[in-house]
Amino acid sequence: MSKLHLLKVNVLGVILVSLMSFSIPLHATPSDWPDWMGETVKITAEEDWTFEGNNHELHIAPRKSNPTIWVIVSRKAASYDTALLTMLNVYQQEFDSVSFNVVKLPKTEAELEQVLDAAEQRAQLIYTVGSKATVAVHKQYQGGKLPVVSVNAKDPVLMGLIDNYRGSGDNFAFTSLNLPANVTLSFLLKYMPELSQIGVLYARTNKSAYLTQFLPLKQEAERRGIRVLGFEVDESMEDQTLERVMTSEIRALKSQDGNLDKTLLWLTGSSSLLARVDEINGLSQNLPLLTVVPEAVNGNEHSALMSVGVSFVNNAHQAALYGIRILRDGEKAGGLPVGVISPPDISISFRQAKRLEKAVPLVLLEMASDVYSESGNVVRSQGMSVESQ
């Protein structure tokens, strides 16, 4: 039996099991149903009850109490930690007891099939965390027995997983970290009404950021006469390192806007670049750095100036509510519309605004959910004013 990285989480505690082999419980199929008991009970009640046992004993448990949820993640990421913690908090408020098994996304389809088979035996719901896990599970499990909810993943329509935002019509419910491109651009224009060009940073290996954040914004901006240059970064290629790309592309931006007064940088949700905001600021030649990720704005010196997007916390909260509607209220995953947060989460760092000597329009300040002062202190958090310490 293959070994999988498995994390079992209960809202009352956390247990970490490294390289743990798991076995599927023996369920009472017709072949192992006790011969001293008629099968009428199983056939009649299996919609509401589960049966496990052998010829010596039979365990009957309600299907809808103490649910078990499987969470499939592709890799270690701070955003995934945020998503899981947020979901734990929401579920703790809604259920007396619920358990989570957190499994690392296997490398092969055969191993993933094992994980999904085990989940069918032991869980009532699956979460896929991140775009990579969502795409992989959707490819292999569309139409499966268990409902699946995506969290911390990008737009499923732009990734080609479903055709529209009304719902999947199958066993998947999706949430999205993306805003529509026209909404994103409208906020960029609120920040810089004379905007003439945008440099968009994305990692070459992050296909979801390219498909759902770069291409739609490029199309919408160019439709309005705004130039968009892609800053495609791949540290494995000598001519596509962050330093080389930013140097060459900013030079190209200057060819149209010599003083870069009508230009800004837009940072996508590429995790490898979000971890390098300090380097990006150092190479930006004082261009304002705006981003789709609210968590990339903070009170530190290594921060973007402003974000317009969906926070990991709010996305995970919505995904948790979708799961609860499925488990507790009996709603069908495929009937839930793609979850898009509106209005967007806006975060502003006045420390960065002061460093860049760039004013932030009052209209954006009024709409911001998180604001950091020139000294880096939090003055507004989740839309609420914070008293100075």
Short mmCIF file of N, CA, C and O in Angstrom, two decimals, residues 185 188-189 192-198 217-229 256 262:
data_model
loop_
_atom_site.label_atom_id
_atom_site.label_comp_id
_atom_site.label_asym_id
_atom_site.label_seq_id
_atom_site.Cartn_x
_atom_site.Cartn_y
_atom_site.Cartn_z
N LEU A 185 -9.44 46.75 -13.67
CA LEU A 185 -8.96 47.93 -14.39
C LEU A 185 -9.65 49.20 -13.92
O LEU A 185 -9.02 50.27 -13.84
N LEU A 188 -7.75 50.37 -10.98
CA LEU A 188 -6.44 50.90 -11.34
C LEU A 188 -6.59 52.32 -11.90
O LEU A 188 -5.74 53.19 -11.65
N LEU A 189 -7.67 52.55 -12.62
CA LEU A 189 -7.91 53.89 -13.16
C LEU A 189 -8.36 54.86 -12.08
O LEU A 189 -8.12 56.07 -12.19
N MET A 192 -4.96 55.83 -10.81
CA MET A 192 -4.19 56.62 -11.76
C MET A 192 -5.07 56.91 -12.98
O MET A 192 -5.06 56.17 -13.97
N PRO A 193 -5.86 57.98 -12.93
CA PRO A 193 -6.80 58.29 -14.03
C PRO A 193 -6.11 58.47 -15.39
O PRO A 193 -6.73 58.20 -16.43
N GLU A 194 -4.85 58.91 -15.40
CA GLU A 194 -4.13 59.13 -16.66
C GLU A 194 -3.32 57.90 -17.07
O GLU A 194 -2.42 58.00 -17.92
N LEU A 195 -3.63 56.77 -16.51
CA LEU A 195 -2.88 55.54 -16.78
C LEU A 195 -2.78 55.26 -18.28
O LEU A 195 -3.79 55.23 -18.99
N SER A 196 -1.54 55.04 -18.75
CA SER A 196 -1.33 54.75 -20.18
C SER A 196 -0.71 53.39 -20.42
O SER A 196 -0.81 52.86 -21.53
N GLN A 197 -0.05 52.82 -19.39
CA GLN A 197 0.55 51.50 -19.58
C GLN A 197 0.74 50.79 -18.24
O GLN A 197 0.89 51.42 -17.19
N ILE A 198 0.73 49.46 -18.33
CA ILE A 198 0.85 48.61 -17.14
C ILE A 198 1.89 47.54 -17.41
O ILE A 198 1.85 46.88 -18.46
N LEU A 217 -6.60 40.90 -18.18
CA LEU A 217 -6.30 42.31 -17.96
C LEU A 217 -5.71 42.94 -19.21
O LEU A 217 -6.04 44.08 -19.57
N LYS A 218 -4.83 42.22 -19.88
CA LYS A 218 -4.22 42.72 -21.12
C LYS A 218 -5.31 43.01 -22.17
O LYS A 218 -5.32 44.07 -22.80
N GLN A 219 -6.23 42.08 -22.31
CA GLN A 219 -7.29 42.25 -23.31
C GLN A 219 -8.18 43.45 -22.97
O GLN A 219 -8.50 44.27 -23.84
N GLU A 220 -8.58 43.56 -21.69
CA GLU A 220 -9.44 44.66 -21.29
C GLU A 220 -8.74 46.01 -21.38
O GLU A 220 -9.32 47.00 -21.85
N ALA A 221 -7.47 46.06 -20.96
CA ALA A 221 -6.73 47.31 -20.99
C ALA A 221 -6.48 47.77 -22.43
O ALA A 221 -6.66 48.96 -22.77
N GLU A 222 -6.07 46.86 -23.28
CA GLU A 222 -5.79 47.23 -24.67
C GLU A 222 -7.06 47.65 -25.39
O GLU A 222 -7.01 48.47 -26.31
N ARG A 223 -8.19 47.09 -24.99
CA ARG A 223 -9.46 47.53 -25.57
C ARG A 223 -9.72 48.99 -25.26
O ARG A 223 -10.39 49.70 -26.03
N ARG A 224 -9.16 49.48 -24.12
CA ARG A 224 -9.34 50.87 -23.73
C ARG A 224 -8.14 51.73 -24.11
O ARG A 224 -8.01 52.88 -23.65
N GLY A 225 -7.25 51.19 -24.90
CA GLY A 225 -6.10 51.96 -25.37
C GLY A 225 -4.95 52.05 -24.40
O GLY A 225 -4.08 52.91 -24.54
N ILE A 226 -4.92 51.17 -23.41
CA ILE A 226 -3.84 51.14 -22.42
C ILE A 226 -2.86 50.03 -22.78
O ILE A 226 -3.27 48.89 -22.99
N ARG A 227 -1.61 50.37 -22.85
CA ARG A 227 -0.58 49.39 -23.22
C ARG A 227 -0.26 48.47 -22.05
O ARG A 227 -0.15 48.92 -20.91
N VAL A 228 -0.09 47.19 -22.34
CA VAL A 228 0.26 46.21 -21.30
C VAL A 228 1.49 45.43 -21.74
O VAL A 228 1.53 44.89 -22.85
N LEU A 229 2.50 45.41 -20.87
CA LEU A 229 3.70 44.62 -21.12
C LEU A 229 3.79 43.51 -20.07
O LEU A 229 3.62 43.77 -18.87
N GLN A 256 7.69 54.83 -24.07
CA GLN A 256 6.40 55.50 -24.30
C GLN A 256 6.10 56.54 -23.23
O GLN A 256 5.43 57.52 -23.49
N LYS A 262 2.74 57.89 -15.93
CA LYS A 262 1.44 57.32 -16.26
C LYS A 262 1.52 55.80 -16.36
O LYS A 262 0.80 55.16 -17.12
#
